[in-house]
Amino acid sequence: MSTHIYGTKFNPMDAQIKTWSVQRTLDPLVAQVTSLISDQPSNNKKGRSKRAHLLVTNVVQAIENFIHKASEIAHENPEMRNDLLQSMEDVKRTGDEMAVLSKEFADDPCSKPKRQQMIVAARALLTSVTHLLILADLVDVQLILKSIRLVEDDLQHIHDASNQEELVHFYKQYGKDIIDLSQHAQRRQHDLVDRIEQENLAAARGTIKGTSMMLLTASKAYLRHPELPFARENRDFVYNQVRDAVGIISSVTQGRSIPPTQSLKLDSSLSSVGDLTRALNEFDRIVMMKPQKFNEQVIRPQLEERLESIISGAALLADSLSTREDRRDRIVQECNAVRQSLQDLLDEYIQFSKKRSSEENVNTKIQTMQTKTHDLRKQLRKAVVDHVSDTFVATNVPLFALIDAARRGNVQLVEDTAQIFMEHACKLIEVANVACSMSDQVEGIKLVRLAAMQIQHLSPQVVNAARILAARSTSKVALENMDVFRDTWERYVRLLTEAVDEITTIEDFLAVSENHILEDINLCIQAMVERNPDRVDRTAGAIRGRSGRVIDVVSSEMEKYEPGEYTDGVIESVRVLRDQIIPSFAERIKIAIDTLRMKSAYDDGKYDATEQELIEASSSVYHGIRDIRNSVLMNPDLEWPSDDEEGMNDEIYAPSQASSHGPSSDSQQPDLEMYPGKNDNPSRDMMRRLPKEEREQIELQVEGFKKTKRDFEREVLKWDDRGNDIIVLAKKMCMIMMEMTDFTRGRGPLRTTMDVINAAKMISECGSKLNKIAKDIAAQCVESQSKSDLVAYVDRITLYCHQLDITSKVKADVQNISGELIVSGLDSATSLITSAKNLMNAVVLTVKASYIASTKYRSKTGNKE
C-alpha cells in the first residue's frame, strides 16, 4: 500500500513512530504481547501465574478496540477511508493469526516450535498495528496540511494584491487562517518525539508570530510607494520569512528534511559549546592522564599544539577593542603561566618515566596546571563581560538616531546613521558570539545564536524602512512601517540581551560593571574639572545606562529565587539605587551642566560647590552599585572575588584635578577611600578554612547580629531618610558592621586585617558625627525623660565605637602557626561580632530616641506657633 495525502507519501514499510500519542497508544499492546511471548521469569511476587488463555483474551480485546477506533476515524475522514480500511484488514488478519497461534501455545506451553510461531505472528501484529496508528496519525497531518494550503493561498493573495482594500481583505483572512495553523502546529510540536523537529516547529511559529504585523505594514508601504526599491525589498523580505516558516512547518509535519536553502533552518552547530571553552575542556581532559600512559612522542606535541590554539584564541579576545589594558595584561600573564605550567608538567611526566619522580609529584603538577587554566578561564570570562558591558548599554540609541533622521526626510543623514546602526548591529552579533565562545551552557548558546541570527536578517530591513520614510517623510504608511520594524528590532535585541545575560555569570557581570562605572565616574569628574558640559552629559549618560543594566540584570536574576531574606536584601539595594540614588545623581548632573553652560560657571565659589555636589552624587552611585554587588554575593553558591581581582578598588574614583583657581581643601581629600589595606595577608581566606566547629559558632554569633540588624531596619522605616543625616550615618554604620561580620565568615569585601581596622575607623568617624547630631537634637529638647534617654544612648555609641576600634586592632588577626589556622582563639571573631552587635543596639536605640525627641520638639513648637 502506498498513498498520497496532500503530498504526503505513506510507506507501509516505514514503521517509525514520530509522535508520543502513537507511542502511548501502542505501549499497552506491546506490554501485553511481550508478557504473552516472554520466556523470562516474572519479577512479580510468586504465587499463581496469570493463565495464558487470559493473556490471549486481553490481546484480542485490545485489537478489537484498535479496529473500533480506526472505524470511527475512517467514518469521519472519507478521503482516507480506503487506506484505513485496508490497514484495519491487515490488523484483523494478523490479530486472528496471533489469537489462533497463541491459543495453541497456551494449550502446549512447553512446545518451542509453537512459541516460535507465536513470536513471528506477534511481530507481524505489532507491525500492522503500528502502521494503522501511523496512518491514523496522518489525519492530524492532513488537518495541518489543509491549514498550510490556506495560509499559502492567503500569502499569495497578499503578495498579488493591487490596492489597499484588497490587501486589508486578504490580510484579515490570513489572520484567521494563521491562528488556526499556529494552534495545529503547537499541538503537533508538543506531540513530536524528535527534539530537533520540535525546535524547528517552535522557531517557525515564532517567526510567523513576529513577522505578521510587518507583513501588513511592509505590503502597505509597497502598494503606496511601488516606485521605491526599498519598499519592494522590505515587502519581499517579510513575505519570504513567512513563506519559509510555513514551509518548515510543512516539512516537519510530513517528516521531510528541511531544505538547506531555508534561512530559518536550525542545525546542530547552533547549540555547540563555545570554541574556547571546548578547547580548554579538551585540554584539561588530556592533561588528566595516568603517568604510566604518558608517551612523550605523542602527548607533548598534542598538548603543546592545543595550548597554542587556546592562546591564539585568547590573544584575539585580549586584542579586541573593548578589552581593557589591565585585562589584556592579565590574560597575557595567565597564558604565560599556563604555558610554563604545561612545560613543568611535561618535565615531571618525563622524570616519572625515568623513575626519578613519584606519582604524587605528578598529581601536584596536574593540580597546578588545572589551577592555571582555571585562572585563564576567569580572565577570559571577564574580558567577555567587558565586551558585553560596553556593547549592551543603550542598545537603541543608534536606532533612534536613524529614525529621527528618517522622520526629518534627510536622506544623506539617514545613510550616515544607517552605517552607524549597521555597525552597531554587527557589534551586537559579534559580542554575542564572543560570549558564546566562553560558555558551556548549550541551551543558552542556542538562544543567543538564534536571536543574533534574527537581528542579522532584520537589521538591513530596518534601514530600508528608514529609507522609505526618509524618501516619503509625510507618509503615514511609511511611518507606521518604520514603527513596526523598530518594535520588532527592539524585541529581538531584548531577547538577545537576556540570552547573553543567561550565559554570563552574575558575579562576573557585577564585578566588571562596577569597574566600568568607576571609569565613567573618573571621566565625568575629569570633564567637570575641564569645564566640558558635553562630556559631562555624555559620561553621565553612560553611568546611568550601566546602572540601569545592573538594575535590570540583578532584578531578573532575583526572579529565579524563592522570596526570602536574601532576595529582600538584594531587591532593597536595587530599590535604593533606582529610586533614590540615580534620580539624585541625574538632578546633580543637570545642575552641573547648567552651571557650566552659564556665565556664572566661572564664579569660583559656585563652581566649587557644584563640583563637590557632583563628586558626592557620583560617590553615591558607586556605593549603590557596590552595595548591590555585595548583596548579590551573599548567596553562598556564588564565588567571591580573589584578593588580586578588581572590584575592590582602593579608591572609588580619582580625586579631581586642580582647577585653574586652585583646589579647595575639601575637594582635595574627599571621603572616597574605603578599604586601603590591600597589600596585607589575605586573612579573610584563612577565615574560610577554620575548623567546622569554630565556623558554626561564628555563624551563631552572626545570626544574633542579623536579628539586631533587622530591628534597626524596622526602626529606620519610620523616617524619611532623604537628606536625613541620622539615618544616612546609621545606615552607613550598619553596612560597614555587616561587612565586618562577613569577614569573620570568610566572606564580603573586607579581605585583610588592615581592612577591618580601617572599617572600624570609619565606624568611629560616623559615630562621632552621629553623636554630634544627636546631641544637637537633645540640646533643643526641654528637660525630659526623652532627652535623658537620648543623651545616654549617644554616650553608649561613643563607648562601643571605641570598643570596636580596639577589638578590630587586637583580635581581628588570623595567624598560621605550623600549618594550623589560629584566630587568636575563637573569641577573636566572636568578640568582633559582639562589639558590632552592641554598637548596632546602641544605634537602634539612638535612632529611636532621636525620632521621639525630634517629633516631640516639633509638636511643642507647632503648638506654640
mmCIF file of C-alpha atoms in Angstrom, residues 307-515:
data_model
loop_
_atom_site.group_PDB
_atom_site.id
_atom_site.type_symbol
_atom_site.label_atom_id
_atom_site.label_comp_id
_atom_site.label_asym_id
_atom_site.label_seq_id
_atom_site.Cartn_x
_atom_site.Cartn_y
_atom_site.Cartn_z
ATOM 1 C CA LEU A 307 47.601 25.050 24.095
ATOM 2 C CA GLU A 308 48.923 27.314 21.341
ATOM 3 C CA SER A 309 45.493 27.148 19.711
ATOM 4 C CA ILE A 310 43.908 28.228 23.003
ATOM 5 C CA ILE A 311 46.431 31.034 23.422
ATOM 6 C CA SER A 312 45.749 32.247 19.867
ATOM 7 C CA GLY A 313 42.032 32.471 20.680
ATOM 8 C CA ALA A 314 42.790 34.220 23.959
ATOM 9 C CA ALA A 315 45.069 36.683 22.156
ATOM 10 C CA LEU A 316 42.270 37.608 19.730
ATOM 11 C CA LEU A 317 39.995 38.334 22.663
ATOM 12 C CA ALA A 318 42.711 40.247 24.516
ATOM 13 C CA ASP A 319 43.435 42.435 21.489
ATOM 14 C CA SER A 320 39.773 43.356 20.948
ATOM 15 C CA LEU A 321 38.818 47.000 21.289
ATOM 16 C CA SER A 322 36.616 46.615 24.382
ATOM 17 C CA THR A 323 39.187 44.626 26.357
ATOM 18 C CA ARG A 324 40.761 46.917 28.962
ATOM 19 C CA GLU A 325 44.524 47.284 29.043
ATOM 20 C CA ASP A 326 44.869 45.779 32.523
ATOM 21 C CA ARG A 327 42.689 42.861 31.458
ATOM 22 C CA ARG A 328 44.847 42.358 28.379
ATOM 23 C CA ASP A 329 47.941 42.247 30.585
ATOM 24 C CA ARG A 330 46.337 39.708 32.901
ATOM 25 C CA ILE A 331 45.357 37.466 30.006
ATOM 26 C CA VAL A 332 48.930 37.589 28.714
ATOM 27 C CA GLN A 333 50.237 36.753 32.192
ATOM 28 C CA GLU A 334 47.829 33.838 32.578
ATOM 29 C CA CYS A 335 48.712 32.495 29.116
ATOM 30 C CA ASN A 336 52.392 32.569 30.012
ATOM 31 C CA ALA A 337 51.632 30.921 33.356
ATOM 32 C CA VAL A 338 49.668 28.119 31.636
ATOM 33 C CA ARG A 339 52.441 27.628 29.109
ATOM 34 C CA GLN A 340 55.052 27.385 31.882
ATOM 35 C CA SER A 341 52.871 25.021 33.936
ATOM 36 C CA LEU A 342 52.496 22.736 30.934
ATOM 37 C CA GLN A 343 56.262 22.527 30.492
ATOM 38 C CA ASP A 344 56.678 21.800 34.207
ATOM 39 C CA LEU A 345 54.057 19.067 33.978
ATOM 40 C CA LEU A 346 55.638 17.509 30.895
ATOM 41 C CA ASP A 347 59.053 17.552 32.591
ATOM 42 C CA GLU A 348 57.503 15.833 35.611
ATOM 43 C CA TYR A 349 55.974 13.158 33.378
ATOM 44 C CA ILE A 350 59.402 12.548 31.823
ATOM 45 C CA GLN A 351 61.022 12.332 35.242
ATOM 46 C CA PHE A 352 58.369 9.829 36.300
ATOM 47 C CA SER A 353 59.016 7.696 33.211
ATOM 48 C CA LYS A 354 62.688 7.636 34.231
ATOM 49 C CA LYS A 355 61.630 6.696 37.773
ATOM 50 C CA ARG A 356 63.049 9.924 39.161
ATOM 51 C CA SER A 357 59.713 11.261 40.380
ATOM 52 C CA SER A 358 56.631 9.950 42.182
ATOM 53 C CA GLU A 359 53.015 9.814 41.113
ATOM 54 C CA GLU A 360 52.213 12.241 43.916
ATOM 55 C CA ASN A 361 54.535 14.858 42.381
ATOM 56 C CA VAL A 362 52.864 14.393 39.003
ATOM 57 C CA ASN A 363 49.428 14.850 40.555
ATOM 58 C CA THR A 364 50.619 18.035 42.220
ATOM 59 C CA LYS A 365 51.745 19.397 38.853
ATOM 60 C CA ILE A 366 48.405 18.402 37.322
ATOM 61 C CA GLN A 367 46.570 20.330 40.037
ATOM 62 C CA THR A 368 48.797 23.342 39.396
ATOM 63 C CA MET A 369 48.051 23.046 35.692
ATOM 64 C CA GLN A 370 44.303 22.953 36.361
ATOM 65 C CA THR A 371 44.580 25.979 38.635
ATOM 66 C CA LYS A 372 46.339 27.948 35.905
ATOM 67 C CA THR A 373 43.768 27.035 33.255
ATOM 68 C CA HIS A 374 41.020 27.959 35.726
ATOM 69 C CA ASP A 375 42.630 31.373 36.229
ATOM 70 C CA LEU A 376 42.903 31.829 32.463
ATOM 71 C CA ARG A 377 39.223 30.950 32.034
ATOM 72 C CA LYS A 378 38.332 33.517 34.667
ATOM 73 C CA GLN A 379 40.227 36.301 32.900
ATOM 74 C CA LEU A 380 38.749 35.338 29.545
ATOM 75 C CA ARG A 381 35.244 35.385 31.053
ATOM 76 C CA LYS A 382 35.917 38.847 32.473
ATOM 77 C CA ALA A 383 37.157 40.001 29.060
ATOM 78 C CA VAL A 384 33.929 38.715 27.521
ATOM 79 C CA VAL A 385 31.910 40.642 30.104
ATOM 80 C CA ASP A 386 33.995 43.743 29.263
ATOM 81 C CA HIS A 387 32.574 43.458 25.751
ATOM 82 C CA VAL A 388 29.044 42.705 26.935
ATOM 83 C CA SER A 389 29.041 45.606 29.396
ATOM 84 C CA ASP A 390 30.234 48.080 26.752
ATOM 85 C CA THR A 391 28.026 46.876 23.899
ATOM 86 C CA PHE A 392 24.705 46.037 25.568
ATOM 87 C CA VAL A 393 24.194 49.524 27.010
ATOM 88 C CA ALA A 394 21.776 51.948 25.344
ATOM 89 C CA THR A 395 21.291 49.468 22.508
ATOM 90 C CA ASN A 396 18.523 51.557 20.933
ATOM 91 C CA VAL A 397 20.457 54.850 20.589
ATOM 92 C CA PRO A 398 21.720 54.204 17.006
ATOM 93 C CA LEU A 399 18.210 53.065 16.056
ATOM 94 C CA PHE A 400 16.612 56.239 17.409
ATOM 95 C CA ALA A 401 19.185 58.357 15.582
ATOM 96 C CA LEU A 402 18.325 56.537 12.346
ATOM 97 C CA ILE A 403 14.575 57.006 12.830
ATOM 98 C CA ASP A 404 14.995 60.672 13.756
ATOM 99 C CA ALA A 405 16.949 61.316 10.554
ATOM 100 C CA ALA A 406 14.284 59.463 8.530
ATOM 101 C CA ARG A 407 11.448 61.482 10.056
ATOM 102 C CA ARG A 408 13.217 64.694 9.096
ATOM 103 C CA GLY A 409 13.401 63.488 5.498
ATOM 104 C CA ASN A 410 17.189 63.929 5.463
ATOM 105 C CA VAL A 411 18.286 61.214 3.034
ATOM 106 C CA GLN A 412 22.022 61.817 3.456
ATOM 107 C CA LEU A 413 21.791 61.791 7.222
ATOM 108 C CA VAL A 414 19.836 58.542 7.025
ATOM 109 C CA GLU A 415 22.688 56.963 5.069
ATOM 110 C CA ASP A 416 25.222 58.179 7.635
ATOM 111 C CA THR A 417 23.209 56.966 10.620
ATOM 112 C CA ALA A 418 22.388 53.723 8.782
ATOM 113 C CA GLN A 419 26.091 52.916 8.636
ATOM 114 C CA ILE A 420 26.416 53.542 12.374
ATOM 115 C CA PHE A 421 23.308 51.441 13.018
ATOM 116 C CA MET A 422 24.598 48.523 10.942
ATOM 117 C CA GLU A 423 27.987 48.687 12.651
ATOM 118 C CA HIS A 424 26.187 48.619 16.000
ATOM 119 C CA ALA A 425 24.074 45.625 14.938
ATOM 120 C CA CYS A 426 27.195 43.791 13.758
ATOM 121 C CA LYS A 427 28.873 44.609 17.062
ATOM 122 C CA LEU A 428 25.930 43.134 18.982
ATOM 123 C CA ILE A 429 26.185 39.937 16.939
ATOM 124 C CA GLU A 430 29.969 39.803 17.297
ATOM 125 C CA VAL A 431 29.873 40.240 21.075
ATOM 126 C CA ALA A 432 27.094 37.669 21.354
ATOM 127 C CA ASN A 433 29.299 35.165 19.522
ATOM 128 C CA VAL A 434 32.240 36.098 21.755
ATOM 129 C CA ALA A 435 30.053 35.376 24.787
ATOM 130 C CA CYS A 436 29.158 32.002 23.295
ATOM 131 C CA SER A 437 32.844 31.177 22.821
ATOM 132 C CA MET A 438 33.384 31.167 26.590
ATOM 133 C CA SER A 439 30.181 29.389 27.604
ATOM 134 C CA ASP A 440 29.305 25.730 28.043
ATOM 135 C CA GLN A 441 25.542 26.279 28.503
ATOM 136 C CA VAL A 442 24.253 24.520 25.407
ATOM 137 C CA GLU A 443 20.652 25.722 25.557
ATOM 138 C CA GLY A 444 21.705 29.277 26.380
ATOM 139 C CA ILE A 445 24.157 29.333 23.469
ATOM 140 C CA LYS A 446 21.397 28.187 21.132
ATOM 141 C CA LEU A 447 19.103 31.029 22.221
ATOM 142 C CA VAL A 448 21.892 33.589 21.795
ATOM 143 C CA ARG A 449 22.709 32.400 18.286
ATOM 144 C CA LEU A 450 19.047 32.275 17.262
ATOM 145 C CA ALA A 451 18.453 35.839 18.466
ATOM 146 C CA ALA A 452 21.665 37.007 16.777
ATOM 147 C CA MET A 453 20.565 35.339 13.533
ATOM 148 C CA GLN A 454 17.229 37.177 13.661
ATOM 149 C CA ILE A 455 18.983 40.518 14.196
ATOM 150 C CA GLN A 456 21.372 39.779 11.332
ATOM 151 C CA HIS A 457 18.446 39.166 8.974
ATOM 152 C CA LEU A 458 16.328 42.061 10.212
ATOM 153 C CA SER A 459 18.857 44.918 10.515
ATOM 154 C CA PRO A 460 19.173 45.701 6.755
ATOM 155 C CA GLN A 461 15.391 45.844 6.508
ATOM 156 C CA VAL A 462 15.196 48.315 9.405
ATOM 157 C CA VAL A 463 17.498 50.517 7.329
ATOM 158 C CA ASN A 464 15.251 50.034 4.280
ATOM 159 C CA ALA A 465 12.218 51.041 6.334
ATOM 160 C CA ALA A 466 14.096 54.210 7.353
ATOM 161 C CA ARG A 467 14.986 54.923 3.718
ATOM 162 C CA ILE A 468 11.313 54.607 2.744
ATOM 163 C CA LEU A 469 10.353 57.060 5.485
ATOM 164 C CA ALA A 470 13.152 59.467 4.523
ATOM 165 C CA ALA A 471 12.027 59.441 0.890
ATOM 166 C CA ARG A 472 8.356 59.914 1.871
ATOM 167 C CA SER A 473 8.594 61.609 5.270
ATOM 168 C CA THR A 474 4.932 62.724 5.256
ATOM 169 C CA SER A 475 3.583 59.247 4.506
ATOM 170 C CA LYS A 476 1.617 57.739 7.375
ATOM 171 C CA VAL A 477 2.044 54.283 5.863
ATOM 172 C CA ALA A 478 5.836 54.685 5.775
ATOM 173 C CA LEU A 479 5.860 55.937 9.381
ATOM 174 C CA GLU A 480 3.674 53.024 10.519
ATOM 175 C CA ASN A 481 6.012 50.597 8.745
ATOM 176 C CA MET A 482 9.045 52.190 10.420
ATOM 177 C CA ASP A 483 7.421 51.898 13.854
ATOM 178 C CA VAL A 484 6.651 48.195 13.385
ATOM 179 C CA PHE A 485 10.190 47.422 12.209
ATOM 180 C CA ARG A 486 11.538 49.412 15.156
ATOM 181 C CA ASP A 487 9.423 47.484 17.659
ATOM 182 C CA THR A 488 10.422 44.156 16.119
ATOM 183 C CA TRP A 489 14.121 45.015 16.168
ATOM 184 C CA GLU A 490 13.929 46.185 19.790
ATOM 185 C CA ARG A 491 12.157 42.952 20.749
ATOM 186 C CA TYR A 492 14.875 40.823 19.184
ATOM 187 C CA VAL A 493 17.585 42.912 20.866
ATOM 188 C CA ARG A 494 15.883 42.411 24.231
ATOM 189 C CA LEU A 495 15.802 38.669 23.564
ATOM 190 C CA LEU A 496 19.480 38.728 22.635
ATOM 191 C CA THR A 497 20.373 40.758 25.721
ATOM 192 C CA GLU A 498 18.506 38.388 28.022
ATOM 193 C CA ALA A 499 20.060 35.367 26.317
ATOM 194 C CA VAL A 500 23.582 36.800 26.651
ATOM 195 C CA ASP A 501 22.927 37.596 30.310
ATOM 196 C CA GLU A 502 21.926 33.967 30.834
ATOM 197 C CA ILE A 503 25.276 32.624 29.633
ATOM 198 C CA THR A 504 27.393 35.107 31.609
ATOM 199 C CA THR A 505 27.691 34.765 35.377
ATOM 200 C CA ILE A 506 26.151 37.417 37.585
ATOM 201 C CA GLU A 507 29.308 37.767 39.687
ATOM 202 C CA ASP A 508 31.470 38.441 36.617
ATOM 203 C CA PHE A 509 28.951 40.935 35.268
ATOM 204 C CA LEU A 510 28.718 42.882 38.530
ATOM 205 C CA ALA A 511 32.488 42.960 39.060
ATOM 206 C CA VAL A 512 33.110 44.287 35.556
ATOM 207 C CA SER A 513 30.176 46.719 35.675
ATOM 208 C CA GLU A 514 31.466 48.151 38.941
ATOM 209 C CA ASN A 515 34.848 48.803 37.320
#
